[in-house]
mmCIF file of C-alpha atoms in Angstrom:
data_model
loop_
_atom_site.group_PDB
_atom_site.id
_atom_site.type_symbol
_atom_site.label_atom_id
_atom_site.label_comp_id
_atom_site.label_asym_id
_atom_site.label_seq_id
_atom_site.Cartn_x
_atom_site.Cartn_y
_atom_site.Cartn_z
ATOM 1 C CA MET J 1 8.986 -54.841 10.871
ATOM 2 C CA HIS J 2 5.683 -53.176 9.991
ATOM 3 C CA LYS J 3 4.909 -52.539 6.366
ATOM 4 C CA LEU J 4 2.993 -49.499 5.209
ATOM 5 C CA SER J 5 -0.067 -50.065 3.071
ATOM 6 C CA ARG J 6 -0.290 -48.455 -0.348
ATOM 7 C CA THR J 7 -2.923 -46.068 1.037
ATOM 8 C CA ALA J 8 -0.677 -44.990 3.904
ATOM 9 C CA LYS J 9 2.278 -44.575 1.573
ATOM 10 C CA GLY J 10 0.159 -42.525 -0.816
ATOM 11 C CA THR J 11 -1.081 -40.361 2.028
ATOM 12 C CA MET J 12 2.447 -39.737 3.261
ATOM 13 C CA VAL J 13 3.697 -38.899 -0.222
ATOM 14 C CA THR J 14 0.768 -36.580 -0.865
ATOM 15 C CA GLY J 15 1.231 -34.930 2.528
ATOM 16 C CA ALA J 16 4.949 -34.467 1.911
ATOM 17 C CA ALA J 17 4.278 -32.987 -1.505
ATOM 18 C CA MET J 18 1.723 -30.573 -0.061
ATOM 19 C CA ALA J 19 4.103 -29.576 2.722
ATOM 20 C CA ALA J 20 6.870 -29.001 0.220
ATOM 21 C CA ALA J 21 4.584 -26.940 -1.997
ATOM 22 C CA LEU J 22 3.411 -24.873 0.939
ATOM 23 C CA GLY J 23 6.995 -24.426 2.053
ATOM 24 C CA LEU J 24 7.992 -23.177 -1.379
ATOM 25 C CA ALA J 25 5.013 -20.843 -1.493
ATOM 26 C CA VAL J 26 5.501 -19.374 1.968
ATOM 27 C CA SER J 27 9.215 -19.395 2.655
ATOM 28 C CA PRO J 28 10.435 -16.769 0.154
ATOM 29 C CA ALA J 29 8.104 -14.088 1.552
ATOM 30 C CA SER J 30 8.528 -15.049 5.194
ATOM 31 C CA ALA J 31 12.297 -15.438 4.853
ATOM 32 C CA VAL J 32 12.857 -11.770 3.964
ATOM 33 C CA THR J 33 13.912 -9.747 6.999
ATOM 34 C CA TYR J 34 14.847 -6.092 7.040
ATOM 35 C CA THR J 35 16.997 -3.871 9.205
ATOM 36 C CA VAL J 36 15.800 -0.307 9.703
ATOM 37 C CA SER J 37 18.205 2.380 10.894
ATOM 38 C CA GLY J 38 18.192 6.153 11.119
ATOM 39 C CA SER J 39 14.608 6.502 12.307
ATOM 40 C CA SER J 40 13.718 8.672 15.300
ATOM 41 C CA SER J 41 14.174 7.292 18.800
ATOM 42 C CA THR J 42 10.431 6.603 19.006
ATOM 43 C CA GLY J 43 10.063 5.416 15.419
ATOM 44 C CA ALA J 44 7.935 8.446 14.552
ATOM 45 C CA ILE J 45 8.488 9.804 11.051
ATOM 46 C CA THR J 46 6.792 12.323 8.792
ATOM 47 C CA ALA J 47 6.540 12.413 5.004
ATOM 48 C CA THR J 48 5.380 14.876 2.366
ATOM 49 C CA ALA J 49 4.487 14.470 -1.298
ATOM 50 C CA THR J 50 4.120 17.059 -4.038
ATOM 51 C CA THR J 51 1.249 16.826 -6.563
ATOM 52 C CA PRO J 52 -0.081 13.360 -5.677
ATOM 53 C CA THR J 53 -2.608 12.169 -8.249
ATOM 54 C CA LEU J 54 -5.658 9.904 -8.203
ATOM 55 C CA THR J 55 -6.531 8.776 -11.734
ATOM 56 C CA ASP J 56 -9.899 7.269 -12.621
ATOM 57 C CA THR J 57 -8.650 4.825 -15.251
ATOM 58 C CA THR J 58 -12.186 4.122 -16.456
ATOM 59 C CA THR J 59 -12.984 7.723 -17.452
ATOM 60 C CA GLY J 60 -9.500 9.261 -17.522
ATOM 61 C CA THR J 61 -10.454 11.820 -14.854
ATOM 62 C CA LYS J 62 -7.504 13.006 -12.731
ATOM 63 C CA LEU J 63 -7.740 14.417 -9.230
ATOM 64 C CA THR J 64 -4.514 16.298 -8.445
ATOM 65 C CA CYS J 65 -3.611 17.754 -5.049
ATOM 66 C CA THR J 66 -0.961 20.382 -4.381
ATOM 67 C CA SER J 67 0.534 18.243 -1.602
ATOM 68 C CA SER J 68 -0.004 15.426 0.859
ATOM 69 C CA ALA J 69 1.385 14.872 4.346
ATOM 70 C CA ALA J 70 1.651 11.696 6.385
ATOM 71 C CA THR J 71 2.791 10.520 9.791
ATOM 72 C CA ALA J 72 4.083 7.018 10.317
ATOM 73 C CA THR J 73 5.779 4.685 12.761
ATOM 74 C CA VAL J 74 8.869 2.822 11.531
ATOM 75 C CA THR J 75 11.108 1.661 14.352
ATOM 76 C CA ASN J 76 14.824 0.933 14.192
ATOM 77 C CA GLY J 77 15.879 -2.709 14.328
ATOM 78 C CA SER J 78 14.975 -5.992 12.669
ATOM 79 C CA HIS J 79 11.624 -6.452 10.947
ATOM 80 C CA GLY J 80 10.136 -9.687 9.648
ATOM 81 C CA GLY J 81 8.275 -8.200 6.719
ATOM 82 C CA THR J 82 6.047 -5.570 8.326
ATOM 83 C CA LEU J 83 8.113 -2.376 8.279
ATOM 84 C CA GLY J 84 5.665 -0.005 9.922
ATOM 85 C CA THR J 85 2.338 1.782 9.780
ATOM 86 C CA ILE J 86 1.019 4.925 8.139
ATOM 87 C CA ASN J 87 -0.944 6.559 10.936
ATOM 88 C CA THR J 88 -2.385 9.695 9.340
ATOM 89 C CA VAL J 89 -2.613 11.046 5.789
ATOM 90 C CA SER J 90 -3.942 14.410 4.625
ATOM 91 C CA TRP J 91 -4.223 16.111 1.239
ATOM 92 C CA ASN J 92 -4.257 19.801 0.341
ATOM 93 C CA THR J 93 -6.102 21.671 -2.447
ATOM 94 C CA CYS J 94 -7.336 18.721 -4.486
ATOM 95 C CA LYS J 95 -9.037 19.514 -7.791
ATOM 96 C CA VAL J 96 -10.573 17.961 -10.862
ATOM 97 C CA GLY J 97 -10.292 20.739 -13.408
ATOM 98 C CA GLY J 98 -11.341 23.808 -11.472
ATOM 99 C CA ILE J 99 -13.554 21.949 -8.980
ATOM 100 C CA THR J 100 -12.123 21.577 -5.473
ATOM 101 C CA PHE J 101 -12.589 18.406 -3.426
ATOM 102 C CA SER J 102 -11.838 17.462 0.156
ATOM 103 C CA VAL J 103 -10.050 14.135 0.571
ATOM 104 C CA ALA J 104 -9.968 12.189 3.844
ATOM 105 C CA ALA J 105 -8.154 8.966 4.719
ATOM 106 C CA GLN J 106 -10.211 6.142 6.203
ATOM 107 C CA GLY J 107 -9.319 3.056 8.217
ATOM 108 C CA THR J 108 -5.852 4.137 9.314
ATOM 109 C CA PRO J 109 -3.358 2.896 10.313
ATOM 110 C CA TRP J 110 -2.345 1.469 6.954
ATOM 111 C CA THR J 111 0.352 -1.221 6.939
ATOM 112 C CA LEU J 112 3.649 -1.001 5.078
ATOM 113 C CA THR J 113 5.134 -4.413 4.290
ATOM 114 C CA GLY J 114 8.314 -5.428 2.480
ATOM 115 C CA THR J 115 7.883 -8.144 -0.143
ATOM 116 C CA ALA J 116 11.363 -8.534 -1.669
ATOM 117 C CA ALA J 117 14.992 -8.187 -0.683
ATOM 118 C CA THR J 118 16.529 -4.726 -0.877
ATOM 119 C CA THR J 119 18.379 -4.292 -4.178
ATOM 120 C CA SER J 120 22.009 -3.234 -4.519
ATOM 121 C CA ALA J 121 20.690 0.236 -5.394
ATOM 122 C CA GLY J 122 18.992 0.439 -1.998
ATOM 123 C CA VAL J 123 15.414 -0.027 -3.204
ATOM 124 C CA THR J 124 12.964 -2.078 -1.150
ATOM 125 C CA THR J 125 9.768 -3.288 -2.829
ATOM 126 C CA GLY J 126 6.616 -3.690 -0.797
ATOM 127 C CA THR J 127 2.928 -3.005 -0.375
ATOM 128 C CA LEU J 128 0.787 -0.481 1.448
ATOM 129 C CA SER J 129 -2.396 -2.185 2.620
ATOM 130 C CA GLY J 130 -5.613 -0.873 4.120
ATOM 131 C CA VAL J 131 -5.805 2.117 1.766
ATOM 132 C CA LYS J 132 -9.220 3.779 1.681
ATOM 133 C CA ALA J 133 -10.253 7.403 1.192
ATOM 134 C CA THR J 134 -13.329 9.545 0.630
ATOM 135 C CA LEU J 135 -13.808 12.469 -1.732
ATOM 136 C CA SER J 136 -16.379 15.100 -0.822
ATOM 137 C CA GLY J 137 -17.653 18.284 -2.437
ATOM 138 C CA LEU J 138 -19.986 18.732 -5.381
ATOM 139 C CA CYS J 139 -19.194 15.083 -6.134
ATOM 140 C CA ASN J 140 -18.776 12.448 -3.422
ATOM 141 C CA ALA J 141 -17.143 9.027 -3.619
ATOM 142 C CA THR J 142 -15.290 6.417 -1.635
ATOM 143 C CA PHE J 143 -12.227 4.697 -3.093
ATOM 144 C CA ALA J 144 -11.347 1.318 -1.617
ATOM 145 C CA ASP J 145 -10.469 -2.259 -2.512
ATOM 146 C CA PRO J 146 -12.122 -3.628 -5.680
ATOM 147 C CA SER J 147 -13.518 -6.598 -3.761
ATOM 148 C CA GLY J 148 -15.710 -4.551 -1.415
ATOM 149 C CA VAL J 149 -16.274 -1.072 -0.019
ATOM 150 C CA GLY J 150 -15.533 -2.193 3.532
ATOM 151 C CA ASN J 151 -11.983 -3.254 2.713
ATOM 152 C CA GLY J 152 -8.897 -1.138 2.309
ATOM 153 C CA ALA J 153 -6.984 -1.639 -0.928
ATOM 154 C CA THR J 154 -3.423 -2.896 -1.287
ATOM 155 C CA LEU J 155 -1.168 -0.648 -3.366
ATOM 156 C CA ASN J 156 2.374 -1.211 -4.599
ATOM 157 C CA ALA J 157 5.167 0.723 -2.904
ATOM 158 C CA THR J 158 8.932 1.142 -3.019
ATOM 159 C CA TYR J 159 11.294 2.815 -0.585
ATOM 160 C CA THR J 160 14.573 4.218 -1.947
ATOM 161 C CA ASN J 161 17.332 4.862 0.587
ATOM 162 C CA SER J 162 19.260 7.394 -1.488
ATOM 163 C CA THR J 163 16.293 9.734 -1.964
ATOM 164 C CA HIS J 164 14.460 8.796 1.263
ATOM 165 C CA THR J 165 11.307 8.445 -0.811
ATOM 166 C CA LEU J 166 8.338 6.129 -0.360
ATOM 167 C CA ALA J 167 6.754 5.884 -3.808
ATOM 168 C CA ILE J 168 3.197 4.643 -4.263
ATOM 169 C CA THR J 169 3.188 3.515 -7.867
ATOM 170 C CA GLY J 170 0.493 0.952 -8.546
ATOM 171 C CA GLY J 171 -2.362 -1.205 -7.375
ATOM 172 C CA THR J 172 -6.057 -0.718 -7.975
ATOM 173 C CA LEU J 173 -8.780 1.217 -6.173
ATOM 174 C CA LYS J 174 -12.493 1.162 -6.957
ATOM 175 C CA ALA J 175 -15.143 3.886 -6.641
ATOM 176 C CA TYR J 176 -18.175 3.279 -4.415
ATOM 177 C CA ASN J 177 -21.071 5.352 -3.060
ATOM 178 C CA VAL J 178 -20.746 7.937 -5.821
ATOM 179 C CA SER J 179 -23.256 10.781 -5.428
ATOM 180 C CA GLY J 180 -23.745 14.460 -6.193
ATOM 181 C CA LEU J 181 -22.868 16.340 -9.368
ATOM 182 C CA CYS J 182 -20.180 13.999 -10.673
ATOM 183 C CA LEU J 183 -21.225 14.568 -14.303
ATOM 184 C CA GLY J 184 -19.869 11.195 -15.397
ATOM 185 C CA LEU J 185 -16.327 12.090 -14.319
ATOM 186 C CA ILE J 186 -16.487 9.498 -11.514
ATOM 187 C CA ASN J 187 -18.971 6.619 -11.473
ATOM 188 C CA ASN J 188 -19.715 3.673 -9.238
ATOM 189 C CA ASN J 189 -17.356 0.756 -9.929
ATOM 190 C CA ASP J 190 -14.806 2.896 -11.792
ATOM 191 C CA LEU J 191 -11.234 1.685 -11.256
ATOM 192 C CA ALA J 192 -8.507 4.099 -10.204
ATOM 193 C CA THR J 193 -4.805 4.336 -9.385
ATOM 194 C CA TYR J 194 -2.958 6.534 -6.884
ATOM 195 C CA SER J 195 0.516 7.902 -7.538
ATOM 196 C CA ALA J 196 2.687 9.823 -5.071
ATOM 197 C CA GLY J 197 6.267 10.117 -3.878
ATOM 198 C CA TYR J 198 6.547 10.782 -0.123
ATOM 199 C CA VAL J 199 9.889 12.196 1.022
ATOM 200 C CA VAL J 200 10.581 10.951 4.538
ATOM 201 C CA THR J 201 11.961 12.784 7.587
ATOM 202 C CA PRO J 202 14.358 11.903 9.221
ATOM 203 C CA THR J 203 16.318 11.786 5.981
ATOM 204 C CA THR J 204 18.647 9.230 7.592
ATOM 205 C CA LEU J 205 15.972 6.486 7.438
ATOM 206 C CA ASN J 206 17.512 3.416 5.823
ATOM 207 C CA VAL J 207 16.049 0.000 4.995
ATOM 208 C CA VAL J 208 18.204 -2.990 4.055
ATOM 209 C CA SER J 209 17.828 -6.754 3.960
ATOM 210 C CA PRO J 210 20.737 -9.095 4.762
#
């Protein structure tokens, strides 16, 4: 019978420990699966939000729009984490005080991913990644991930079955390429948050995890 050296034993133990640690780190997220029902036959859905708000948390400046509309693809069936994509987003009548801005989404599609099991109240927690948008007008800026202007940000999201609402409630954006007459309201490297509640059509869309 062959005997293992202390080095070999140590390597095996270390490798097993690393594998176990990686398993513990990865398995909870990867183990969550979701079942989507009530979407359209093609998975195409639309969503609208009233008074979505972008808040510059560095200066306290708030950009408020009268509404926002989105199109997305969320197909019926089983999903291993990634629930769907946000394909287009538009905003209407966006203002800081009395100054009107145009807002345009960049880098779509954005990805909607579930990160935790659906609660008994029918709420699924997740993230919306790839989020990036430009403001243009008297003041111009790009809001994207804090780590770099080329990357879309990841924002927190929840979907509630009873209200058919996708709520964007947290996560951090950062201002880049600020130019024009911003008057200190928005500055390069300012941090910001986006808040909106998108009501989804079809209103039968349901997300659950086993």
